[in-house]
GROMACS .gro file of C-alpha atoms in nm:
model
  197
    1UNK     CA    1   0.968   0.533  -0.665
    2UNK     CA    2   1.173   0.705  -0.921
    3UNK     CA    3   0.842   0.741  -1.196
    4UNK     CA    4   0.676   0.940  -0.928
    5UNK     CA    5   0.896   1.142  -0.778
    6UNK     CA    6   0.734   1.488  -0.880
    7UNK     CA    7   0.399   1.362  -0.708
    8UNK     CA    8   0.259   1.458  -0.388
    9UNK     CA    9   0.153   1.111  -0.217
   10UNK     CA   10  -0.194   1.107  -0.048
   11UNK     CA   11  -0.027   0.881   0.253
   12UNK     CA   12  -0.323   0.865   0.417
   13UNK     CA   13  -0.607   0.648   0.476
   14UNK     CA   14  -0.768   0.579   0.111
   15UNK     CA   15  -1.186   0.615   0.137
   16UNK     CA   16  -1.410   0.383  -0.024
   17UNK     CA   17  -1.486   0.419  -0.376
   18UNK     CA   18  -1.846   0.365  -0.568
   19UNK     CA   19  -2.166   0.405  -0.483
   20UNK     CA   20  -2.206   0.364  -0.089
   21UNK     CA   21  -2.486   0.164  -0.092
   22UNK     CA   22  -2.420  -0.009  -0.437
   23UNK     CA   23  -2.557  -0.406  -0.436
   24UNK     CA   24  -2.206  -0.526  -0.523
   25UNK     CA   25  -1.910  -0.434  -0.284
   26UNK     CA   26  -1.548  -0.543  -0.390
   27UNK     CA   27  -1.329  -0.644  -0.111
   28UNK     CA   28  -0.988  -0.561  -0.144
   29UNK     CA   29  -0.699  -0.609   0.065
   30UNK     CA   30  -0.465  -0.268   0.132
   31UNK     CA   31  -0.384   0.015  -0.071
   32UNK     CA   32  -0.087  -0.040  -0.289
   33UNK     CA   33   0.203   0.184  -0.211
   34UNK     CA   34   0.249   0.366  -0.554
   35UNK     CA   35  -0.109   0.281  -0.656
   36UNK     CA   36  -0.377   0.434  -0.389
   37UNK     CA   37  -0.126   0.541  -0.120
   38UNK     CA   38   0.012   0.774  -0.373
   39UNK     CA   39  -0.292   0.877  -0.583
   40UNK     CA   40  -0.586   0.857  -0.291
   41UNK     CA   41  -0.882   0.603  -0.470
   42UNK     CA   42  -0.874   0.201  -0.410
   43UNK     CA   43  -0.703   0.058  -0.688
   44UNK     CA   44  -0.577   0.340  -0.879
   45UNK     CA   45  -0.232   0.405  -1.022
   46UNK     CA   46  -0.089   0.068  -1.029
   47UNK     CA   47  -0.120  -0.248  -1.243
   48UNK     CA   48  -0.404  -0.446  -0.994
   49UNK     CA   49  -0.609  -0.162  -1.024
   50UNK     CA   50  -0.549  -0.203  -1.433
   51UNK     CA   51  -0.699  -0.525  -1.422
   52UNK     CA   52  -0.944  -0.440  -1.173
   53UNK     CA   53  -1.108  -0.183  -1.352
   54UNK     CA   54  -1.102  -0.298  -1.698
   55UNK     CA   55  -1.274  -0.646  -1.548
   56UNK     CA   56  -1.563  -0.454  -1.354
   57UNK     CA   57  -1.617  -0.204  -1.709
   58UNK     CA   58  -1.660  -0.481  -1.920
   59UNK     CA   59  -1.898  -0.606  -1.633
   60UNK     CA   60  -2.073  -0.283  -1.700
   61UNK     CA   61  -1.983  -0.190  -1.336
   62UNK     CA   62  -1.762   0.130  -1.422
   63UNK     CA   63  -1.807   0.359  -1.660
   64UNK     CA   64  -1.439   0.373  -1.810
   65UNK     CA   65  -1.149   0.159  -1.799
   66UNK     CA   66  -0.914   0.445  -1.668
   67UNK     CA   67  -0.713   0.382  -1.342
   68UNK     CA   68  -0.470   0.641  -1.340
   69UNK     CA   69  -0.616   0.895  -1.149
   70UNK     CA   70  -0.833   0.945  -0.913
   71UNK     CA   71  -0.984   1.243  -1.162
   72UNK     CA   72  -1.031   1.094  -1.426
   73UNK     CA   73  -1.445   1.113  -1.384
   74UNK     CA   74  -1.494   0.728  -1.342
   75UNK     CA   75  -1.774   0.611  -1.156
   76UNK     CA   76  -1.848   0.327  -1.031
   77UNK     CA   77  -2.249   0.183  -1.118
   78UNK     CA   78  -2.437  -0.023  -0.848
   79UNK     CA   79  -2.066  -0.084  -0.714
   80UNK     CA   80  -1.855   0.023  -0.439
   81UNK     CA   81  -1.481  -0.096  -0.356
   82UNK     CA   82  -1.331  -0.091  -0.005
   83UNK     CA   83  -1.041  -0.274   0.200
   84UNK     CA   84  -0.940  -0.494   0.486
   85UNK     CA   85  -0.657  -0.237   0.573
   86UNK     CA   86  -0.698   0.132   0.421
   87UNK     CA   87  -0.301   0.258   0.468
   88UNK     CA   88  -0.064   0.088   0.301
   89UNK     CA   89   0.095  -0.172   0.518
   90UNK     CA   90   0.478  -0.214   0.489
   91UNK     CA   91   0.603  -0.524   0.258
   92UNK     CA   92   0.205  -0.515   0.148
   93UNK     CA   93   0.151  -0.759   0.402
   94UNK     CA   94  -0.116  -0.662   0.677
   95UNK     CA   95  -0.018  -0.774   1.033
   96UNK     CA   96  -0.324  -0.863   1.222
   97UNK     CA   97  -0.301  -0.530   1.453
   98UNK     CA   98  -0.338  -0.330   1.104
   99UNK     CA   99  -0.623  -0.563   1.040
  100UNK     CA  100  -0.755  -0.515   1.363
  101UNK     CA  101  -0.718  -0.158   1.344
  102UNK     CA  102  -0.936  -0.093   1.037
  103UNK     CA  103  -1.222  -0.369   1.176
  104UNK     CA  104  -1.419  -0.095   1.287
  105UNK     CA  105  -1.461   0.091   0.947
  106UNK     CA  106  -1.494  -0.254   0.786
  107UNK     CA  107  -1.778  -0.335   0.982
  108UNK     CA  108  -1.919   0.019   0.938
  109UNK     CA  109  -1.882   0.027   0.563
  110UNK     CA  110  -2.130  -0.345   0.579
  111UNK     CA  111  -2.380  -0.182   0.786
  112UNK     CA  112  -2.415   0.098   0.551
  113UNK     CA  113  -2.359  -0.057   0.241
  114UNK     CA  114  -2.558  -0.403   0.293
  115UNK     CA  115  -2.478  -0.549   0.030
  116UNK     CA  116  -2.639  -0.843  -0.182
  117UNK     CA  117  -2.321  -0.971  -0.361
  118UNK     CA  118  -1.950  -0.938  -0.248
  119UNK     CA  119  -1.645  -1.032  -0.429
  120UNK     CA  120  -1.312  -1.136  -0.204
  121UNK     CA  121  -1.064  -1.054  -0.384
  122UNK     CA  122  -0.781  -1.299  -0.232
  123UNK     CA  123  -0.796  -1.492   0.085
  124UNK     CA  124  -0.783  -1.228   0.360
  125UNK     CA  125  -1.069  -1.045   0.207
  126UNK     CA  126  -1.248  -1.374   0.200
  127UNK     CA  127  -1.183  -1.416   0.575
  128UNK     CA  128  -1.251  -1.108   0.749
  129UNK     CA  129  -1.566  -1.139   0.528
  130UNK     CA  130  -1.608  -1.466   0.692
  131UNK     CA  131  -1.535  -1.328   1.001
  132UNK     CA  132  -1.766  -1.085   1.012
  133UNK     CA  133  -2.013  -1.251   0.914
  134UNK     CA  134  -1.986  -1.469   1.220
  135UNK     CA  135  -1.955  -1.181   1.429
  136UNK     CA  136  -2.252  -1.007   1.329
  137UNK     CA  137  -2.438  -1.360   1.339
  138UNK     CA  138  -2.521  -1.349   0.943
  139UNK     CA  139  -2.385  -1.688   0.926
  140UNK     CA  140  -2.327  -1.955   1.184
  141UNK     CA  141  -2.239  -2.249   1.000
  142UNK     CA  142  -1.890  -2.359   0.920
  143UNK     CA  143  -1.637  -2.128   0.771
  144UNK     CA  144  -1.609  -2.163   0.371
  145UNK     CA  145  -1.323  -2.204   0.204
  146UNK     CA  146  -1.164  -1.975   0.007
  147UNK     CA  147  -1.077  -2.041  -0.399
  148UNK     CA  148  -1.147  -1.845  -0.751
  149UNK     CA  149  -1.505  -1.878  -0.813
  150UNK     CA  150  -1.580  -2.001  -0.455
  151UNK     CA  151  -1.919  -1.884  -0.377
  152UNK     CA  152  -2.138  -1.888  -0.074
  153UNK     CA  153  -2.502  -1.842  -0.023
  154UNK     CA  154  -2.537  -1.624   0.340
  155UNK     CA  155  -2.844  -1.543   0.426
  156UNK     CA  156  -2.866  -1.192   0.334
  157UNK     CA  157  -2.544  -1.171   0.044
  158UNK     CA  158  -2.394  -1.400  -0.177
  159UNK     CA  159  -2.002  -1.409  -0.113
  160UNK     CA  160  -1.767  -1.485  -0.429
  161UNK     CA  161  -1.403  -1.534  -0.386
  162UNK     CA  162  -1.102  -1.432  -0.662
  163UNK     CA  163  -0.738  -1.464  -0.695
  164UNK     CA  164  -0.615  -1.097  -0.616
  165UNK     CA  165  -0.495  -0.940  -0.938
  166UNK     CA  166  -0.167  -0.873  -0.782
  167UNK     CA  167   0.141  -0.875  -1.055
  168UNK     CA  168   0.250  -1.210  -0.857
  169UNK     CA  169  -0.092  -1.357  -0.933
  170UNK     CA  170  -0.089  -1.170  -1.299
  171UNK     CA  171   0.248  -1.249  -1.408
  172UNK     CA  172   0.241  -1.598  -1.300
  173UNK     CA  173  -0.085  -1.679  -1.507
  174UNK     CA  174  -0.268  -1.775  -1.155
  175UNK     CA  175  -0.504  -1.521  -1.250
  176UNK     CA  176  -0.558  -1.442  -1.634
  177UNK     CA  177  -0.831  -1.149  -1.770
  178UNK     CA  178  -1.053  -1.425  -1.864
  179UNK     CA  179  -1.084  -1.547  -1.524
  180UNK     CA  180  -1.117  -1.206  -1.391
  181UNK     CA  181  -1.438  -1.165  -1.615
  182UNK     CA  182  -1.600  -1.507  -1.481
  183UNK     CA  183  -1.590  -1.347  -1.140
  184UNK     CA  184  -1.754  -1.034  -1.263
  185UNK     CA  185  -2.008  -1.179  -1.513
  186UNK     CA  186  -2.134  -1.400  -1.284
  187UNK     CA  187  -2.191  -1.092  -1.012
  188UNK     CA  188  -2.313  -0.896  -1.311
  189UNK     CA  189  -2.609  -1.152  -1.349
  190UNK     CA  190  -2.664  -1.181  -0.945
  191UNK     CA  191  -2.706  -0.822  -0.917
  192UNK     CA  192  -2.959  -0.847  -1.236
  193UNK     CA  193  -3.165  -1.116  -1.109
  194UNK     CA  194  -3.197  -0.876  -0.772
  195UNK     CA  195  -3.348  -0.618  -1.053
  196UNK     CA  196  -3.610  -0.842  -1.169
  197UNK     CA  197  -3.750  -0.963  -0.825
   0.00000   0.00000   0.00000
């Protein structure tokens, strides 16, 4: 892309971001190709990232609003973010061998994470979540349906869904801040009421 020509792309796998063993984990779905696949953290340098960050800061979940760089100091609190796929796919649509791929770090990053609340962000996030859940027999009822503000009671986490603040859920007014913020207030009070038990 011309605005970044005189960068150096990561291209590589993007890490997780946050605290590893944080009681909220966001569930993306791929790095974006001038956003993480060029500056190396989930959700930084590009416009879902913008809205990503500014929703979990007001949520008192990252210390600064900044997504620009993945230097900028920001830290996540009681928070980590990871992904269905970590290299950016082509078109930004996974196939299901790229998803199949990464389902070995995905179920790694759960087992060390564990979680009490996760937010989906969009509907492949939701079902992998699903998935593995399923697979790892945390849940063996039938599979949930996805929607903004869907949430599920599993056993051992609490699984909310969201629109994915993509540009075409952001430009079309699918997803507005305000909705963004329910999904991160209400996580914001089930990681409090954790606190208090």
């Amino acid at each position: 892309r011309a605005a970044y020509v005189n960068e150096n792309y990561w291209g590589r796998p993007v890490p997780n971001f946050g605290e590893a063993t944080g009681k909220l984990l966001v569930v993306g779905l791929a790095p974006g190709a001038h956003g993480a696949n060029r500056t190396g953290r989930m959700f930084t340098g590009d416009r879902s990232g913008q809205w990503l960050f500014r929703a979990l800061h007001r949520a008192g979940f990252a210390t600064q609003e900044s997504f620009e760089s993945a230097n900028d100091g920001m830290r996540l609190v009681d928070c980590a973010i990871t992904a269905v796929c970590h290299c950016a796919p082509p078109d930004n649509k996974p196939t299901r061998d790229e998803v199949a791929a990464c389902n070995g770090f995905f179920e790694r990053t759960w087992e060390l994470a564990a979680p009490r609340v996760a937010v989906a962000l969009g509907r492949l996030a939701w079902d992998e979540t699903v998935r593995l859940a399923k697979q790892k027999r945390w849940w063996n009822g039938a599979s949930p349906k996805f929607g903004h503000l869907a949430l599920v009671e599993f056993p051992t986490f609490v699984l909310m869904g969201s629109f994915h603040p993509s540009q075409q859920n952001t430009f079309t007014r699918r997803l507005t801040e305000p909705m963004l913020d329910a999904v991160f207030s209400l996580a914001r009070k089930r990681v409090d009421s954790l606190s208090v038990r």
